[in-house]
XYZ file of C-alpha atoms in Angstrom:
537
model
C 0.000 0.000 0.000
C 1.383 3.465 -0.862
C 2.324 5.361 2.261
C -0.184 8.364 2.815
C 1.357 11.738 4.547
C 0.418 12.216 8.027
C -1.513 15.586 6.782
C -3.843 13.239 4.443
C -4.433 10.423 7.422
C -5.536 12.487 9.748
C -7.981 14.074 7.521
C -9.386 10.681 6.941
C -9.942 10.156 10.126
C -10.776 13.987 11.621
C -13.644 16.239 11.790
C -14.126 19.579 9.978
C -13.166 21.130 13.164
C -9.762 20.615 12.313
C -9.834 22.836 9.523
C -8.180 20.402 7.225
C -11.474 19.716 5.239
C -13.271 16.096 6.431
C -12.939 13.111 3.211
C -14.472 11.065 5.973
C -15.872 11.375 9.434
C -14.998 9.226 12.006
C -18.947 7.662 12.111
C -18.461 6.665 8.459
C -15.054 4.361 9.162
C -15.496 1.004 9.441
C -13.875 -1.716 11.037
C -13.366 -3.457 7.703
C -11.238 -1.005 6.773
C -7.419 -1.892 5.852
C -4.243 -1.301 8.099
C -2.070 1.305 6.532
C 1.442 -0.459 5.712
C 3.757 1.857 4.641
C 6.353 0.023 2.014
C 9.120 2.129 1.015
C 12.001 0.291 0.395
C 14.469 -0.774 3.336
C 17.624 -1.718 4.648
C 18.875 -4.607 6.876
C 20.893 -3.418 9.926
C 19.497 -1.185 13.106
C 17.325 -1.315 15.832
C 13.974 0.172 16.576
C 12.036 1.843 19.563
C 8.644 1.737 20.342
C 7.312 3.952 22.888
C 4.871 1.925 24.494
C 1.465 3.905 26.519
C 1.934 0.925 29.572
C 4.465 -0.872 30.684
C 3.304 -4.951 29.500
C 2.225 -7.315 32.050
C 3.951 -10.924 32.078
C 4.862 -11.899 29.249
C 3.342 -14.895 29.497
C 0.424 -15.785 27.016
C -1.195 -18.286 29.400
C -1.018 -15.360 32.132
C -1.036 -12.392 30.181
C -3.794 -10.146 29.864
C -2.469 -6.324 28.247
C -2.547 -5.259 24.875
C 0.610 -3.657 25.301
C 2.252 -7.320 26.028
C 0.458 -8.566 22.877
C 2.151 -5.456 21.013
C 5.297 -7.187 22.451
C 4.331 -10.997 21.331
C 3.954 -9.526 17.468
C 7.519 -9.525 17.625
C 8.954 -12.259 19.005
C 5.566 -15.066 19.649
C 3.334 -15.872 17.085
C 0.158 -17.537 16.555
C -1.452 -20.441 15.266
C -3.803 -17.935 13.300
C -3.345 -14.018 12.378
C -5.596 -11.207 11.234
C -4.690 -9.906 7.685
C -5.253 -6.641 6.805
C -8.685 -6.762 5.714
C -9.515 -8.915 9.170
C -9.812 -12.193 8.009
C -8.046 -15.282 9.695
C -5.001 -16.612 7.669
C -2.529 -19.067 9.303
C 0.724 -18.214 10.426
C 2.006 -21.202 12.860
C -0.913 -23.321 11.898
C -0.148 -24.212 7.961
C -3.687 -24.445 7.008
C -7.501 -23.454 8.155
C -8.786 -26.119 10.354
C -10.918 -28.888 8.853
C -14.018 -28.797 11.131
C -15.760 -31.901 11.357
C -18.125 -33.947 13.729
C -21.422 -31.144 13.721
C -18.654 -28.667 14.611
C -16.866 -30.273 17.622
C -13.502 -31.711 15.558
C -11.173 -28.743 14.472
C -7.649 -30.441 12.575
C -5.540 -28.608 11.655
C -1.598 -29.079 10.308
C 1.457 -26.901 11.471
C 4.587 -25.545 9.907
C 7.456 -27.908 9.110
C 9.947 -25.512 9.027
C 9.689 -23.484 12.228
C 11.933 -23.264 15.372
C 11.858 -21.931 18.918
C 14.098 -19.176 19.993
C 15.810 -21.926 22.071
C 16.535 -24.203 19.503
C 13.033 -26.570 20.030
C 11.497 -27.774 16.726
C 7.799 -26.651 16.473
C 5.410 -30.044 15.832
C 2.318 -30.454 16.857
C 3.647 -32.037 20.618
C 4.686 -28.664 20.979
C 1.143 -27.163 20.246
C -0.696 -29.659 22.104
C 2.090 -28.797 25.629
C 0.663 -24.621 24.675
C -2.772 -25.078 24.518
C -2.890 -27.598 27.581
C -1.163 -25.365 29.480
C -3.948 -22.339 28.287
C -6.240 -24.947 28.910
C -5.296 -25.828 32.839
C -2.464 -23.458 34.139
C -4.328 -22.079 37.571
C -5.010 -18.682 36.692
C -4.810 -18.428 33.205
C -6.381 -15.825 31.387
C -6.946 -18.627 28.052
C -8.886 -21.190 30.154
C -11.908 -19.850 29.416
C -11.134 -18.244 26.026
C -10.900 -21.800 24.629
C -12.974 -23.752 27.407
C -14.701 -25.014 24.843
C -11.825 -27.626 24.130
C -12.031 -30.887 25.613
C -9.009 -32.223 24.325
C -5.945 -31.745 22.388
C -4.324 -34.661 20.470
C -1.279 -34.666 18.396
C -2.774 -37.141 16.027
C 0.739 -37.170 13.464
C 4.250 -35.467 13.882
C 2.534 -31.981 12.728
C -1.628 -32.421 12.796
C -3.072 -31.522 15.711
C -6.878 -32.245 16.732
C -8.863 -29.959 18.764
C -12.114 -31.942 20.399
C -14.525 -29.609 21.754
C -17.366 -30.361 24.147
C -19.935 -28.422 21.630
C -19.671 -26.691 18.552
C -17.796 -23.221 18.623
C -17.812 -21.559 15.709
C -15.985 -18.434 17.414
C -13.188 -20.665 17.829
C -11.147 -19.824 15.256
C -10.780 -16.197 16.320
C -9.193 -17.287 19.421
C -6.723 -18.913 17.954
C -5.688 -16.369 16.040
C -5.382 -14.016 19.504
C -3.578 -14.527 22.739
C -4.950 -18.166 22.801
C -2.869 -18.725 19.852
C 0.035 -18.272 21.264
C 2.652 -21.175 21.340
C 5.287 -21.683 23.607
C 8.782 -23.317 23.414
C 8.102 -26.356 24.996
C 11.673 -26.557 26.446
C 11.599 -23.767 28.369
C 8.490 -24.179 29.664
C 9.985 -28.104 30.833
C 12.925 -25.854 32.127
C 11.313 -22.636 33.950
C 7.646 -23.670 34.375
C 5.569 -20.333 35.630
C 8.705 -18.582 35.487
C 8.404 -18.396 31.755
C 7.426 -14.754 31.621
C 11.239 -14.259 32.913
C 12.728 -16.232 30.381
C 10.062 -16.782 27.084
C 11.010 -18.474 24.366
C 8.593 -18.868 20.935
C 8.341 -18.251 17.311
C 9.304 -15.011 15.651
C 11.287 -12.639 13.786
C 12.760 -11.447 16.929
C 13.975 -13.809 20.482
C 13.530 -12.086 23.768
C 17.246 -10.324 25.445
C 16.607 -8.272 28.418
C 14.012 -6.590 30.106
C 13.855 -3.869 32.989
C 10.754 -3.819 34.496
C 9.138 -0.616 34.457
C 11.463 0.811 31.686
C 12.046 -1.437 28.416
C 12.147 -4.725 26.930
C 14.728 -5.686 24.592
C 14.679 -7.867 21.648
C 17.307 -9.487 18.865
C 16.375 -10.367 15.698
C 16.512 -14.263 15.682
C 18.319 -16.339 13.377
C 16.650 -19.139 13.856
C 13.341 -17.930 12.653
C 11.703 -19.390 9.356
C 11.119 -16.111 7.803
C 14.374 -14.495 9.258
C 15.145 -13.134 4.964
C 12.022 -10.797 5.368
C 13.406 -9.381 8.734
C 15.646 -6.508 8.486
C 16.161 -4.946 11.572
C 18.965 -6.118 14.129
C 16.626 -5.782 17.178
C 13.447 -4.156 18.731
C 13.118 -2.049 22.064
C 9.518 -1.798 23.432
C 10.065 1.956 26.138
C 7.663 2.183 28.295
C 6.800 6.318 28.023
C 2.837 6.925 29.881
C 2.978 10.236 28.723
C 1.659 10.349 24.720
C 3.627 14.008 24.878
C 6.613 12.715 25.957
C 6.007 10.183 23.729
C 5.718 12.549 20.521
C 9.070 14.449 21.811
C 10.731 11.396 21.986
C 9.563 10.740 18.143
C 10.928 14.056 17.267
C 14.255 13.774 19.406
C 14.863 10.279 17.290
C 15.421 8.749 20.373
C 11.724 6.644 19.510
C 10.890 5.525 15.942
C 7.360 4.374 16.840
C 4.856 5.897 19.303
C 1.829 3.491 20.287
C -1.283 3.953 20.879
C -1.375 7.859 20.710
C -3.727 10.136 21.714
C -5.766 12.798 19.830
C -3.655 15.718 21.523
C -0.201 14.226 19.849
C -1.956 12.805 17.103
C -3.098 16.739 16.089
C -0.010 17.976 17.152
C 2.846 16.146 14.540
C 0.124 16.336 11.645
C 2.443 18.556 9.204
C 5.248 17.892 10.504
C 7.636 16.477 7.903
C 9.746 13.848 9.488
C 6.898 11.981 11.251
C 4.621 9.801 9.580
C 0.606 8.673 10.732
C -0.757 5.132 10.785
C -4.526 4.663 11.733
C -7.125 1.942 11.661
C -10.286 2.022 12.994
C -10.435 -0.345 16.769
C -11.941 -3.562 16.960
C -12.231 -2.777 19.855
C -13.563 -0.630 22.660
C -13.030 1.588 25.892
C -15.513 1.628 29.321
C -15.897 1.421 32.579
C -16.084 -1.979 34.538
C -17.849 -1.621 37.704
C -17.283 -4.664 40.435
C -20.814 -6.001 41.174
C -19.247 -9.192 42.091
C -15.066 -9.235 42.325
C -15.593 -10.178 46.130
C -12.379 -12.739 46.217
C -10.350 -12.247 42.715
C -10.636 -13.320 39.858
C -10.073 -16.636 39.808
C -12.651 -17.112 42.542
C -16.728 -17.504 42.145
C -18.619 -14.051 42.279
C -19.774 -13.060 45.202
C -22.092 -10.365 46.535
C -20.129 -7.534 47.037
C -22.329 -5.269 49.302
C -21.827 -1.547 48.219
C -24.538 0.194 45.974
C -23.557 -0.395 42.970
C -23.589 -4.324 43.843
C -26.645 -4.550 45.442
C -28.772 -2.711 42.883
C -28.866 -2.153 38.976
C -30.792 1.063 39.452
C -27.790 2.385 40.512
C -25.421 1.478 38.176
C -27.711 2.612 35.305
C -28.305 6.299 37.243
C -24.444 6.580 36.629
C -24.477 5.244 33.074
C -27.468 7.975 32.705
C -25.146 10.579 34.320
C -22.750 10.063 31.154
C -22.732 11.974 27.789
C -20.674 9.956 25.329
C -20.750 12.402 22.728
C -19.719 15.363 24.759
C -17.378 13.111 26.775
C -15.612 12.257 22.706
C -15.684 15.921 22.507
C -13.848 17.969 25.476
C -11.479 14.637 26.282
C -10.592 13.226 22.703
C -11.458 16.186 20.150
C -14.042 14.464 18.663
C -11.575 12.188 17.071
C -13.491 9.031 18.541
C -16.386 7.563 17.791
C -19.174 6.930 21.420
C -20.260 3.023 21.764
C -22.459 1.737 23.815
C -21.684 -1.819 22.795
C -19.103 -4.781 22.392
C -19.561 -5.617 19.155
C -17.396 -3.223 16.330
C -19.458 -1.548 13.700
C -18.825 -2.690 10.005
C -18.249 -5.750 10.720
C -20.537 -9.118 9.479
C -22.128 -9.773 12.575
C -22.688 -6.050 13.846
C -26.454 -4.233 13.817
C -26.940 -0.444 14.420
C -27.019 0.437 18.424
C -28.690 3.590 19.445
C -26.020 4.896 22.309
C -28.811 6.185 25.219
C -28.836 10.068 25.665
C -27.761 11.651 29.017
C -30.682 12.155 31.338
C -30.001 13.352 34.758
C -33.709 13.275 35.932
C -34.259 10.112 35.250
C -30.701 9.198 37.022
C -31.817 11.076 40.020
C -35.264 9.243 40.385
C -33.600 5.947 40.177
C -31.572 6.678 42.958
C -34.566 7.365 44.770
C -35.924 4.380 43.820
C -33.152 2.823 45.256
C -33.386 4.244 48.408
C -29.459 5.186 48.875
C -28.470 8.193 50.340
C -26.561 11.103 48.099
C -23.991 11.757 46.764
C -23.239 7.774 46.268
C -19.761 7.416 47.059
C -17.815 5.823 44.385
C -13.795 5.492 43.435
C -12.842 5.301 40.160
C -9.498 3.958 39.117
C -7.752 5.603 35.927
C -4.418 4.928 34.567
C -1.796 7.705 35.400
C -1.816 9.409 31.521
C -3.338 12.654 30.600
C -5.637 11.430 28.719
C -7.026 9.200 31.749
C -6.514 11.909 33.618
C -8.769 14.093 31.054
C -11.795 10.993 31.153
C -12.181 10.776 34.966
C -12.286 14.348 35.764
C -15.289 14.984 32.781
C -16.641 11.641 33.957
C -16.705 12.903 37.618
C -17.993 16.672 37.149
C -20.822 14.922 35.033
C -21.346 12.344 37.654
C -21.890 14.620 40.197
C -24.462 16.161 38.894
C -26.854 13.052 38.889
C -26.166 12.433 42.674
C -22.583 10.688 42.883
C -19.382 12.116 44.454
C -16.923 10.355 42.190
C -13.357 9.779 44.052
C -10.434 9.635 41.072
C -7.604 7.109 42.615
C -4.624 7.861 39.620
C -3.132 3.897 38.788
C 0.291 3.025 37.245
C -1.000 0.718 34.983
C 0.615 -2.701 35.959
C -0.351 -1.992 40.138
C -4.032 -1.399 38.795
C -4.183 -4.533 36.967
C -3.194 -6.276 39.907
C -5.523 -4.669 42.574
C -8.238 -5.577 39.575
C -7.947 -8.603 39.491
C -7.853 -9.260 43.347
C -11.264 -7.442 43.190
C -9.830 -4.449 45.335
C -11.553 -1.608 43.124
C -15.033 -0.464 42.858
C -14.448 0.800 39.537
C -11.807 1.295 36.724
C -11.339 2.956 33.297
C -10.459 0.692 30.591
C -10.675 -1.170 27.321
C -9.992 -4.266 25.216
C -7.953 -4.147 21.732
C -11.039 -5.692 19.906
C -11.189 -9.144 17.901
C -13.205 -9.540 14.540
C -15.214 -11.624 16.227
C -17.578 -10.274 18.436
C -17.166 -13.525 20.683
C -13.809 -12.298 21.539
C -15.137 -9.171 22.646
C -18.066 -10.622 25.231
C -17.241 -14.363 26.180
C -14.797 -13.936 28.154
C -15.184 -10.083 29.847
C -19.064 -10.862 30.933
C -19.522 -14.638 30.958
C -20.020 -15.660 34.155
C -17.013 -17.936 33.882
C -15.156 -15.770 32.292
C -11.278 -15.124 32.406
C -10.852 -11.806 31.814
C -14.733 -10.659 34.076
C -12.591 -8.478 36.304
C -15.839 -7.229 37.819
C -17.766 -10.401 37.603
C -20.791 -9.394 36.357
C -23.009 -12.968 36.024
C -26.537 -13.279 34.602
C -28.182 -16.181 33.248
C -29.461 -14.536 30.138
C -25.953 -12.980 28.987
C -24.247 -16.927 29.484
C -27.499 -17.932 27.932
C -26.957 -15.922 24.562
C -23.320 -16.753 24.725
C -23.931 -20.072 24.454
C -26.433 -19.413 21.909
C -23.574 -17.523 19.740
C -20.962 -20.216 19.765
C -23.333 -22.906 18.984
C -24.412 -21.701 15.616
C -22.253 -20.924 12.286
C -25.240 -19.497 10.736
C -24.295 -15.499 9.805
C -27.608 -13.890 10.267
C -28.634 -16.327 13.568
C -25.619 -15.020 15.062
C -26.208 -11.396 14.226
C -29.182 -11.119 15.874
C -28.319 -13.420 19.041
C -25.407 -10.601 18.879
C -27.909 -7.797 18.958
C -29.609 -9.422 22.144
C -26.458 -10.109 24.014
C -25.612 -6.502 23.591
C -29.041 -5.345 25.198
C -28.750 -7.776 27.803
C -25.044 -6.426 28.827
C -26.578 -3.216 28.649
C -29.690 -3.513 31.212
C -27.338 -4.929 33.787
C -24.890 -1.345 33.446
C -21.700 -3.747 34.510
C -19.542 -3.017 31.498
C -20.633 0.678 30.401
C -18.675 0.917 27.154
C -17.663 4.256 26.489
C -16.371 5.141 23.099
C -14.241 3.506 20.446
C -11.096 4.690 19.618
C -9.359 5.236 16.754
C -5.585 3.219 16.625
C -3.183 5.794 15.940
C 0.424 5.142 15.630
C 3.153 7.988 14.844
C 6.164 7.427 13.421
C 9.319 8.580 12.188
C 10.237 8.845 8.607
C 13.093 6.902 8.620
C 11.126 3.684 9.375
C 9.318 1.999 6.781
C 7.386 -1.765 6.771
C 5.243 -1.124 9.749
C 1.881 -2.425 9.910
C -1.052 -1.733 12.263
C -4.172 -3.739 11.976
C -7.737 -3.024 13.390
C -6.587 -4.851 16.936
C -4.581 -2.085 17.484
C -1.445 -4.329 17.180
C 1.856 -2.552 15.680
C 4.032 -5.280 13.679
C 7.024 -4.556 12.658
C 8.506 -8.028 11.705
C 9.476 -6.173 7.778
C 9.995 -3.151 9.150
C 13.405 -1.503 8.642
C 15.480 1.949 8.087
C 15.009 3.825 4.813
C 18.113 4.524 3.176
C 19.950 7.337 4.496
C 18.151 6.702 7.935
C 18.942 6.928 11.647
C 19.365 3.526 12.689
């Protein structure tokens, strides 16, 4: 694809309000739409850095459960399956599509012949079978329920593996081309066990060196790596910078060649300006706030009853969804850059339907907190990340809250401390979001199912696990559109998840760098990304 200017991206992507004349709206992208790849020729030799928003969790993929650490795993683990850049599932460890069989409860599949580990293991389908077991049953992994459909993985030849489920799931597939994909060197996980994350070893252009916590992680291109003639840089450093303005100077300093995930603010800021470059693609995903109706013991427990208002009664948590404008909250925080949801499923996509986002109505928030029969303001603490933009979000969210009858608490987060106290169930509500899979079963099962993995706020109702069901057990495009359209309702009365808006993935970067990609997942790759000639690296 040919690289676009960063004046003619942004004005893709923005608004007439910024004055650059609007060739299409925000509302009107789609999440269809292609990653921009820019291809200028390249040179081998050099290393990159990416300024990452967050510093990654373990880098695990049993245990993981960031996007930034799946920014990370482009690099240097890949998958069984990928997302091209027009979102459909092609294989990248896996060698084929699986053959589904059985009324949809046999996926086989073959792997690569010619792919090795970091540390030297060949990759066979033993190897895949040791990963997804250990997705399947590690105690607190973040896959188990991702892919608890499987009942069994067989290695049924040298490199075909067999995947019996206990009922059909046709969402499957996505899965496997996300974190649940992800295959481990089955050596080192013989040789470290949970201490993996300190010393991970898998398939890709570049092997794992050193990593600081809190600062950087380091990675080598690896010779051992099946496509290593399509790789041209000598390495990859993933910085962790919080602050997108730092970020941007960073860019400009040519200390970073990549800046993730950045905001509006920087975004509007290096449009024009001649050495940087702008990659976009509309999210998969989408951004909200979890409220803990049920966290009572961590995640990996049951949920409880967790005895604070917003617990104890729905009428409550939808007087503070009430309390929200999404459309003015897109406006003063993000420029109107974004795009308000109101929903897990990404518009544009087969399985999406149109979803009315409600209007802000503080009169009817106020009555059903006197429905409710709790005394105001309701006392609530939310925890945001420590970024500006976060910063930005809970101080619009709280003025606006405060108006319906809530006295809203802000308790700032470095990222990697909030995930923790999240998923011990020590918060009564946090700011976030989820990169986004094509899927929209990627996007639900496992962030409201009951049983869920990634429910940090254990939200459980019959209906939702009902329609979940319902959604994996049919291939049928139109069935699952409109069993889609319900589950999204039925999220929506019980105010648990109250999605927010849905970003646009912006990436800045440098000039010198060409070969990058960034898909609708919000996932930089940079595996044939290298210098330009006459560049800094």
């Amino acid at each position: 694809m040919r690289r676009i200017p960063a004046v003619l991206a942004a004005a893709a992507l923005l608004t007439s309000a910024t004055g650059c004349g609007s060739l299409a709206p925000p509302g009107q992208q789609t999440a269809a739409a292609p990653r921009l790849v820019d291809e200028r020729p390249v040179r081998d030799g050099g290393t990159a850095v990416i300024g990452l928003k967050s510093d990654p969790d373990m880098l695990d993929p049993s245990l993981t459960g960031t996007l930034v650490a799946r920014t990370v795993f482009t690099s240097m683990c890949e998958q069984l399956y990928d997302v091209d850049r027009h979102n459909r599932f092609v294989p990248q460890l896996a060698a084929s599509l699986p053959k589904i069989t059985n009324g949809g409860r046999t996926f086989t599949f073959d792997v690569r012949r010619d792919a090795r580990f970091s540390d030297g293991a060949r990759l066979d389908a033993q190897a895949v079978k040791t990963s997804l077991d250990r997705h399947l049953h590690l105690p607190g992994s973040g896959r188990a329920s991702e892919i608890d459909s499987v009942e069994k993985v067989d290695a049924v030849g040298p490199y075909t593996v067999r995947l019996t489920l206990k009922h059909a799931d046709t969402p499957l597939l996505g899965r496997l081309a996300n974190t649940a994909g992800l295959i481990m060197s089955p050596k080192a996980l013989a040789t470290y066990g949970k201490s993996f994350a300190a010393h991970p070893s898998c398939v890709g252009p570049f092997k794992y060196a050193k990593r600081v916590i809190g600062d950087r992680i380091e990675l080598t291109k690896d010779p051992l790596y099946y496509d290593a003639d399509k790789v041209h840089l000598d390495g990859v450093v993933y910085k962790t910078i919080t602050d997108g303005n730092i970020r941007l100077a960073n860019l400009r300093s040519g200390d970073v060649q990549i800046g993730d995930q950045m905001g509006p603010v920087e975004v509007r800021s290096a449009m024009g300006d001649k050495d940087l470059q702008l990659l976009n693609t509309p999210s998969l995903g989408y951004m909200a706030i979890t409220l803990n109706v049920g966290n009572t013991d961590g995640i990996d427990h049951p949920a409880g009853r967790l005895d604070t208002p917003f617990g104890r009664d729905v009428r409550v948590r939808e007087a503070f969804d009430l309390a929200l404008d999404r459309r003015l909250i897109n406006k003063v925080v993000f420029q109107d850059m974004y795009e308000p949801a109101c929903g897990p499923v990404p518009p544009g996509t087969p399985l999406s339907t149109p979803v009315t986002c409600p209007g802000r109505d503080v009169a009817r928030a106020k009555r059903l907190l006197k429905e409710a029969g709790v005394k105001t303001p309701v006392p609530l603490e939310l925890m945001i990340n420590t970024t500006p933009e976060d910063n930005r979000l809970g101080q619009v969210v709280q003025a606006m809250a405060k108006e319906a009858g809530f006295d809203v608490t802000l308790r700032p987060t470095e990222f990697a401390t909030g995930l923790t106290r999240t998923l011990a169930g020590d918060f009564q509500a946090r700011t976030g979001g989820w990169g986004g899979q094509p899927d929209p079963a990627g996007n639900i099962d496992s962030l409201v199912g009951t049983t869920g993995s990634n429910n940090q706020g254990k939200l459980s109702d019959p209906e939702i696990d009902r329609l979940i069901a319902a959604g994996r057990g049919t291939g049928d495009v139109a069935k699952r559109r409109e069993i889609y359209r319900k589950l999204t309702a039925a999220i929506n009365r019980q105010h648990g998840v109250i999605y927010l808006y849905r970003n646009i993935n912006y990436a800045v970067a440098s000039q010198d760098i060409s070969g990058i990609a960034l898909s609708g997942d919000g996932l930089i790759r940079v595996k044939e990304a290298g210098y330009v000639k006459g560049g800094r690296g």
